[in-house]
Short mmCIF file of C-alpha atoms and ligand atoms in Angstrom, two decimals:
data_model
loop_
_atom_site.label_atom_id
_atom_site.label_comp_id
_atom_site.label_asym_id
_atom_site.label_seq_id
_atom_site.Cartn_x
_atom_site.Cartn_y
_atom_site.Cartn_z
CA MET N 1 -19.73 244.95 83.70
CA SER N 2 -20.50 244.03 87.26
CA ALA N 3 -17.60 242.70 89.30
CA THR N 4 -17.41 239.32 90.98
CA VAL N 5 -17.43 239.95 94.72
CA ILE N 6 -14.54 238.16 96.41
CA ASP N 7 -16.10 236.97 99.65
CA GLY N 8 -13.38 237.32 102.29
CA ARG N 9 -15.62 235.98 105.07
CA ALA N 10 -16.28 232.71 103.25
CA PHE N 11 -12.63 232.43 102.20
CA ALA N 12 -11.44 233.08 105.76
CA ALA N 13 -13.83 230.42 107.10
CA LYS N 14 -12.25 227.90 104.70
CA VAL N 15 -8.74 228.88 105.80
CA ARG N 16 -9.72 228.50 109.46
CA GLU N 17 -11.24 225.09 108.69
CA GLN N 18 -8.00 223.99 107.04
CA VAL N 19 -6.00 225.31 110.02
CA GLY N 20 -8.34 223.47 112.41
CA GLU N 21 -7.86 220.18 110.51
CA HIS N 22 -4.10 220.57 110.71
CA VAL N 23 -4.24 221.37 114.44
CA THR N 24 -6.23 218.17 115.00
CA ARG N 25 -3.61 216.17 113.07
CA LEU N 26 -0.77 217.75 115.09
CA LYS N 27 -2.54 216.83 118.33
CA GLU N 28 -3.46 213.28 117.32
CA ALA N 29 -0.29 212.28 115.52
CA HIS N 30 2.31 214.20 117.54
CA GLY N 31 0.69 215.31 120.80
CA ILE N 32 1.45 218.95 119.92
CA THR N 33 -0.95 221.88 120.38
CA PRO N 34 0.07 225.06 118.54
CA GLY N 35 0.07 228.06 120.91
CA LEU N 36 -0.36 231.76 120.13
CA ALA N 37 0.51 234.50 122.62
CA VAL N 38 -0.90 237.98 122.10
CA VAL N 39 0.55 240.91 124.02
CA LEU N 40 -1.53 244.05 124.46
CA VAL N 41 -0.09 247.15 126.12
CA GLY N 42 -2.59 249.80 127.19
CA GLU N 43 -6.35 250.14 126.86
CA ASP N 44 -6.93 251.17 123.24
CA PRO N 45 -10.56 250.04 122.65
CA ALA N 46 -10.02 249.04 119.00
CA SER N 47 -6.96 246.97 119.93
CA GLU N 48 -8.91 245.29 122.73
CA VAL N 49 -11.61 244.25 120.25
CA TYR N 50 -8.99 242.81 117.85
CA VAL N 51 -7.22 240.94 120.64
CA ARG N 52 -10.48 239.47 121.93
CA SER N 53 -11.51 238.22 118.52
CA LYS N 54 -8.02 236.83 117.84
CA GLY N 55 -8.17 234.91 121.14
CA LYS N 56 -11.65 233.55 120.39
CA MET N 57 -10.72 232.34 116.91
CA THR N 58 -7.45 230.82 118.15
CA LEU N 59 -9.43 228.66 120.58
CA GLU N 60 -12.05 227.83 117.92
CA VAL N 61 -9.43 226.18 115.68
CA GLY N 62 -8.20 224.13 118.67
CA MET N 63 -5.01 226.05 119.41
CA LYS N 64 -3.81 227.31 122.77
CA SER N 65 -4.40 231.04 123.27
CA VAL N 66 -2.50 233.13 125.80
CA GLU N 67 -3.24 236.82 126.35
CA HIS N 68 -0.95 239.19 128.20
CA LYS N 69 -2.63 242.50 128.99
CA LEU N 70 -0.18 245.05 130.34
CA SER N 71 -0.87 248.54 131.63
CA ALA N 72 -0.16 251.58 129.44
CA GLN N 73 2.67 252.48 131.85
CA THR N 74 4.58 249.22 131.26
CA GLY N 75 8.31 249.87 130.94
CA GLN N 76 10.45 248.84 127.97
CA GLN N 77 12.45 246.27 129.94
CA GLU N 78 9.36 244.66 131.44
CA LEU N 79 7.95 244.15 127.94
CA LEU N 80 11.26 242.81 126.60
CA ASP N 81 11.44 240.37 129.55
CA LEU N 82 7.96 239.08 128.77
CA ILE N 83 8.88 238.57 125.11
CA ASP N 84 12.05 236.78 126.17
CA ALA N 85 9.99 234.43 128.35
CA LEU N 86 7.59 233.74 125.46
CA ASN N 87 10.54 233.19 123.08
CA ASN N 88 11.74 230.46 125.44
CA ASP N 89 8.35 228.89 126.14
CA PRO N 90 8.10 225.62 124.15
CA GLU N 91 4.29 225.72 124.27
CA ILE N 92 4.19 229.06 122.44
CA HIS N 93 4.78 228.93 118.67
CA GLY N 94 3.55 232.38 117.71
CA ILE N 95 3.95 235.77 119.42
CA LEU N 96 2.04 238.86 118.39
CA VAL N 97 2.53 242.27 119.97
CA GLN N 98 -0.54 244.36 119.21
CA LEU N 99 0.40 247.64 117.54
CA PRO N 100 0.45 250.57 118.00
CA LEU N 101 2.38 250.60 121.26
CA PRO N 102 2.27 253.58 123.65
CA ASP N 103 4.72 256.32 122.58
CA HIS N 104 7.32 255.67 125.29
CA LEU N 105 7.99 252.16 123.92
CA ASP N 106 10.36 251.55 121.00
CA GLU N 107 8.24 249.60 118.52
CA ASP N 108 11.17 248.47 116.33
CA LEU N 109 13.16 247.25 119.33
CA VAL N 110 10.15 245.35 120.68
CA ILE N 111 9.29 243.69 117.34
CA ASN N 112 12.92 242.77 116.71
CA SER N 113 13.16 241.12 120.12
CA ILE N 114 10.60 238.47 119.08
CA ALA N 115 12.28 235.25 117.93
CA PRO N 116 11.94 235.39 114.10
CA ALA N 117 10.56 231.82 114.02
CA LYS N 118 7.72 232.91 116.36
CA ASP N 119 7.12 236.26 114.65
CA VAL N 120 3.69 235.38 113.23
CA ASP N 121 3.10 239.01 112.16
CA GLY N 122 6.19 238.79 109.93
CA PHE N 123 7.46 242.23 111.01
CA HIS N 124 10.90 241.23 112.37
CA VAL N 125 13.73 242.53 110.14
CA SER N 126 14.90 238.94 109.57
CA ASN N 127 11.52 237.98 108.14
CA VAL N 128 11.39 241.18 106.07
CA GLY N 129 14.82 240.29 104.64
CA LEU N 130 13.89 236.67 104.00
CA LEU N 131 10.72 237.72 102.17
CA GLY N 132 12.65 240.32 100.16
CA THR N 133 15.16 237.71 99.03
CA GLY N 134 12.51 235.12 98.20
CA GLN N 135 13.36 232.80 101.09
CA LYS N 136 11.04 230.96 103.46
CA SER N 137 9.81 233.49 106.04
CA MET N 138 6.88 234.40 108.23
CA VAL N 139 4.70 236.52 105.94
CA PRO N 140 2.67 239.51 107.23
CA CYS N 141 -0.95 238.43 107.65
CA THR N 142 -2.85 241.11 105.71
CA PRO N 143 -0.82 240.88 102.48
CA LEU N 144 -0.77 237.08 102.80
CA GLY N 145 -4.57 237.11 102.92
CA CYS N 146 -4.69 239.34 99.83
CA LEU N 147 -2.31 237.02 97.98
CA MET N 148 -4.37 233.94 98.86
CA MET N 149 -7.54 235.56 97.49
CA LEU N 150 -5.77 236.71 94.33
CA ARG N 151 -4.33 233.25 93.68
CA ALA N 152 -7.70 231.62 94.29
CA HIS N 153 -9.41 234.02 91.90
CA HIS N 154 -6.81 234.10 89.10
CA GLY N 155 -4.76 230.93 89.45
CA SER N 156 -1.43 232.23 88.14
CA LEU N 157 -0.62 235.93 88.61
CA SER N 158 2.43 235.70 86.33
CA GLY N 159 2.95 238.70 84.06
CA MET N 160 0.06 240.73 85.45
CA ASN N 161 0.52 244.45 86.12
CA ALA N 162 -0.05 245.07 89.81
CA VAL N 163 -0.27 248.49 91.44
CA VAL N 164 -0.06 248.65 95.23
CA ILE N 165 -1.20 252.01 96.60
CA GLY N 166 0.55 252.57 99.94
CA ARG N 167 4.11 251.80 101.03
CA SER N 168 3.74 250.89 104.70
CA ASN N 169 5.91 248.20 106.24
CA ILE N 170 2.90 246.17 107.34
CA VAL N 171 0.86 246.19 104.11
CA GLY N 172 2.18 248.02 101.04
CA LYS N 173 5.81 246.89 100.93
CA PRO N 174 5.28 243.19 101.81
CA MET N 175 2.30 243.09 99.41
CA ALA N 176 4.56 244.32 96.62
CA GLN N 177 7.19 241.67 97.50
CA LEU N 178 4.60 238.91 97.42
CA LEU N 179 3.24 240.01 94.04
CA LEU N 180 6.79 240.21 92.71
CA GLY N 181 7.35 236.69 94.05
CA ASP N 182 4.37 235.58 91.96
CA SER N 183 5.94 237.24 88.89
CA CYS N 184 3.71 240.29 88.62
CA THR N 185 5.13 243.54 87.27
CA VAL N 186 4.76 245.64 90.38
CA THR N 187 4.41 249.38 90.91
CA ILE N 188 4.25 250.82 94.42
CA ALA N 189 2.36 254.11 94.47
CA HIS N 190 2.29 256.45 97.47
CA SER N 191 1.47 259.95 98.63
CA ARG N 192 4.09 261.52 96.34
CA THR N 193 3.23 259.51 93.22
CA LYS N 194 2.57 261.72 90.19
CA ASP N 195 -0.62 261.18 88.24
CA LEU N 196 -1.93 258.34 90.39
CA PRO N 197 -5.07 257.83 88.26
CA GLU N 198 -2.92 257.06 85.17
CA VAL N 199 -0.69 254.69 87.18
CA VAL N 200 -3.74 252.83 88.54
CA ARG N 201 -5.35 252.63 85.07
CA ARG N 202 -2.47 250.40 83.90
CA ALA N 203 -3.16 247.82 86.61
CA ASP N 204 -4.65 244.35 86.17
CA ILE N 205 -4.51 244.13 89.98
CA VAL N 206 -5.02 247.14 92.26
CA VAL N 207 -4.29 246.78 95.97
CA ALA N 208 -5.42 249.87 97.85
CA ALA N 209 -3.81 250.26 101.28
CA VAL N 210 -3.92 253.94 102.11
CA GLY N 211 -6.50 254.66 104.78
CA ARG N 212 -8.44 257.35 102.88
CA PRO N 213 -12.16 256.70 102.52
CA GLU N 214 -13.26 255.89 98.95
CA MET N 215 -10.30 257.66 97.35
CA VAL N 216 -10.12 255.32 94.33
CA PRO N 217 -13.04 255.99 91.96
CA GLY N 218 -14.22 253.61 89.26
CA ASP N 219 -12.78 255.73 86.44
CA TRP N 220 -9.25 254.93 87.67
CA ILE N 221 -9.91 251.21 87.19
CA LYS N 222 -9.08 249.36 83.98
CA PRO N 223 -12.16 247.42 82.87
CA GLY N 224 -11.95 243.86 84.21
CA ALA N 225 -9.18 244.57 86.73
CA THR N 226 -9.20 243.04 90.22
CA VAL N 227 -9.49 245.46 93.14
CA ILE N 228 -8.27 244.35 96.57
CA ASP N 229 -9.37 246.93 99.09
CA VAL N 230 -7.33 246.84 102.30
CA GLY N 231 -8.56 250.16 103.69
CA ILE N 232 -10.72 250.27 106.79
CA ASN N 233 -12.19 253.71 107.29
CA ARG N 234 -14.88 254.69 109.74
CA ILE N 235 -17.13 257.43 108.36
CA GLU N 236 -20.49 258.94 109.11
CA ARG N 237 -23.02 259.19 106.26
CA ASP N 238 -26.66 260.22 106.50
CA GLY N 239 -26.25 260.30 110.27
CA LYS N 240 -25.10 256.66 110.36
CA LYS N 241 -21.66 255.28 111.22
CA LYS N 242 -20.26 253.17 108.40
CA LEU N 243 -17.12 251.24 107.47
CA VAL N 244 -15.78 251.92 103.98
CA GLY N 245 -12.65 250.97 102.11
CA ASP N 246 -10.14 252.99 100.09
CA ALA N 247 -12.04 252.16 96.88
CA ASP N 248 -15.32 253.80 96.02
CA TYR N 249 -17.14 250.46 96.01
CA ASP N 250 -20.10 251.10 93.69
CA SER N 251 -18.19 252.88 90.93
CA CYS N 252 -15.25 250.42 91.11
CA ALA N 253 -17.56 247.38 91.13
CA ALA N 254 -19.23 248.68 87.96
CA VAL N 255 -15.91 248.52 86.05
CA ALA N 256 -13.75 245.91 87.82
CA GLY N 257 -13.73 242.18 87.06
CA ALA N 258 -13.53 241.36 90.77
CA ILE N 259 -13.48 243.31 94.01
CA THR N 260 -13.23 242.73 97.75
CA PRO N 261 -15.94 244.49 99.79
CA VAL N 262 -15.39 246.43 103.03
CA PRO N 263 -16.33 245.02 105.43
CA GLY N 264 -16.16 241.33 104.54
CA GLY N 265 -13.13 241.28 102.26
CA VAL N 266 -9.52 241.56 103.39
CA GLY N 267 -10.33 242.09 107.10
CA PRO N 268 -11.51 238.54 107.96
CA MET N 269 -8.55 237.06 106.06
CA THR N 270 -6.05 238.86 108.30
CA ILE N 271 -6.98 236.90 111.44
CA ALA N 272 -7.32 233.66 109.44
CA CYS N 273 -3.75 234.18 108.18
CA LEU N 274 -2.52 234.83 111.71
CA LEU N 275 -3.85 231.38 112.66
CA ALA N 276 -2.32 229.91 109.50
CA ASN N 277 1.06 231.47 110.36
CA THR N 278 0.88 230.04 113.90
CA VAL N 279 0.28 226.50 112.65
CA THR N 280 3.06 226.97 110.06
CA ALA N 281 5.44 228.21 112.80
CA CYS N 282 4.53 225.22 114.98
CA CYS N 283 5.26 222.75 112.16
CA ARG N 284 8.60 224.41 111.40
CA ALA N 285 9.58 224.45 115.10
CA ASN N 286 8.93 220.71 115.30
CA GLY N 287 10.48 219.78 111.94
CA LEU N 288 7.09 218.65 110.61
CA GLU N 289 5.56 219.07 107.17
CA GLU N 290 3.76 222.40 106.76
CA PRO N 291 0.11 222.57 105.71
CA GLU N 292 -0.20 223.22 101.99
CA GLY N 293 -1.55 226.52 100.65
CA LEU N 294 -1.38 228.37 103.98
CA THR N 295 1.73 230.40 103.25
CA ALA N 296 3.27 232.26 100.32
P1 NAD H 1 -0.14 253.70 106.70
O1 NAD H 1 -0.75 254.98 107.14
O2 NAD H 1 1.03 253.16 107.41
O3 NAD H 1 0.28 253.86 105.16
C1 NAD H 1 -0.53 254.52 104.25
C2 NAD H 1 0.19 254.66 102.92
O4 NAD H 1 -0.65 255.33 102.02
C3 NAD H 1 1.49 255.44 103.01
O5 NAD H 1 2.53 254.65 102.50
C4 NAD H 1 1.27 256.67 102.14
O6 NAD H 1 2.38 256.98 101.32
C5 NAD H 1 0.11 256.26 101.27
N1 NAD H 1 -0.73 257.42 100.94
C6 NAD H 1 -1.19 258.36 101.79
N2 NAD H 1 -1.91 259.25 101.11
C7 NAD H 1 -1.89 258.89 99.82
C8 NAD H 1 -2.44 259.42 98.63
N3 NAD H 1 -3.17 260.54 98.64
N4 NAD H 1 -2.21 258.77 97.49
C9 NAD H 1 -1.48 257.64 97.46
N5 NAD H 1 -0.94 257.09 98.55
C10 NAD H 1 -1.14 257.71 99.71
O7 NAD H 1 -1.34 252.68 106.62
P2 NAD H 1 -1.38 251.05 106.66
O8 NAD H 1 -1.05 250.59 108.01
O9 NAD H 1 -0.64 250.50 105.49
O10 NAD H 1 -2.94 250.84 106.42
C11 NAD H 1 -3.59 251.28 105.25
C12 NAD H 1 -5.08 251.03 105.41
O11 NAD H 1 -5.29 249.63 105.51
C13 NAD H 1 -5.73 251.64 106.65
O12 NAD H 1 -7.05 252.00 106.33
C14 NAD H 1 -5.74 250.50 107.63
O13 NAD H 1 -6.79 250.61 108.59
C15 NAD H 1 -5.99 249.35 106.70
N6 NAD H 1 -5.52 248.05 107.21
C16 NAD H 1 -6.40 247.02 107.12
C17 NAD H 1 -6.01 245.76 107.53
C18 NAD H 1 -6.99 244.63 107.40
O14 NAD H 1 -6.87 243.64 108.07
N7 NAD H 1 -7.94 244.74 106.48
C19 NAD H 1 -4.74 245.56 108.06
C20 NAD H 1 -3.85 246.62 108.11
C21 NAD H 1 -4.25 247.87 107.66
#
């Protein structure tokens, strides 16, 4: 069997198009422009690349983009004051603080100071609690993107066995909640899981979110299963730098029914979902109907 490749780039382009159409409607019918503020503390080169591409795509869909670049020495209170100002700015509907933050800053305190309604990353404890209890929330972008692709590929996910490898707060745990919300039978596997290959072999859906290059080989995959590869790992092979996922692509693709490639799978969906969350937040803030299919 050769797996269907789930094309995250094409899917993300469609999501951005849908977001763009909704932004145009908000402007024309209500005179509202959704606004996203991104806060970057320090000079981490990878974070700078992410922030730049987030800003560019925010503008491309017609939204307002605001970037706050602060020095690595920024104090806790200065950052909290900026977030407070953004919380109270009516032109800003989404706030994202780029992680990781420098060590002297308290990440939990900073994230939990963002107004939950503007928390487009979905990391605030209120949003975590709302998601966990099946209520309307802001949903973390990466798992939301995975869910959208799974729904598009399978239609209903009801009754499927899903194994999420990784239990982080930003990917593994919210992914498991979303799959549970769609009535999957969910197992969360992690670094202490016993006999991981056997656990993964039971899965109709495997979501790999570990950060270990090509750790999932094809012989762990049930024939026909769907593999969603969240991992982004930079390796060097044959003297060339390369991006690979947590799944060993060739051997998994030979057995799976469908698979997301790295790059070009989950990655592009993450930014598209950030834009989707911002337009959703803007609609909610203004008591307007939300775009369909852009949230969980
Ligand atoms: P993390 O380091 O916070 O969590 C990794 C998880 O993997 C942990 O819960 C740990 O228990 C588990 N783990 C570690 N070793 C394991 C093993 N041998 N077997 C089973 N489980 C093991 O990482 P994260 O932030 O969740 O990110 C995971 C990966 O996803 C990384 O490669 C990251 O770069 C990538 N990522 C991609 C996107 C995207 O947009 N595509 C977004 C976020 C994260």
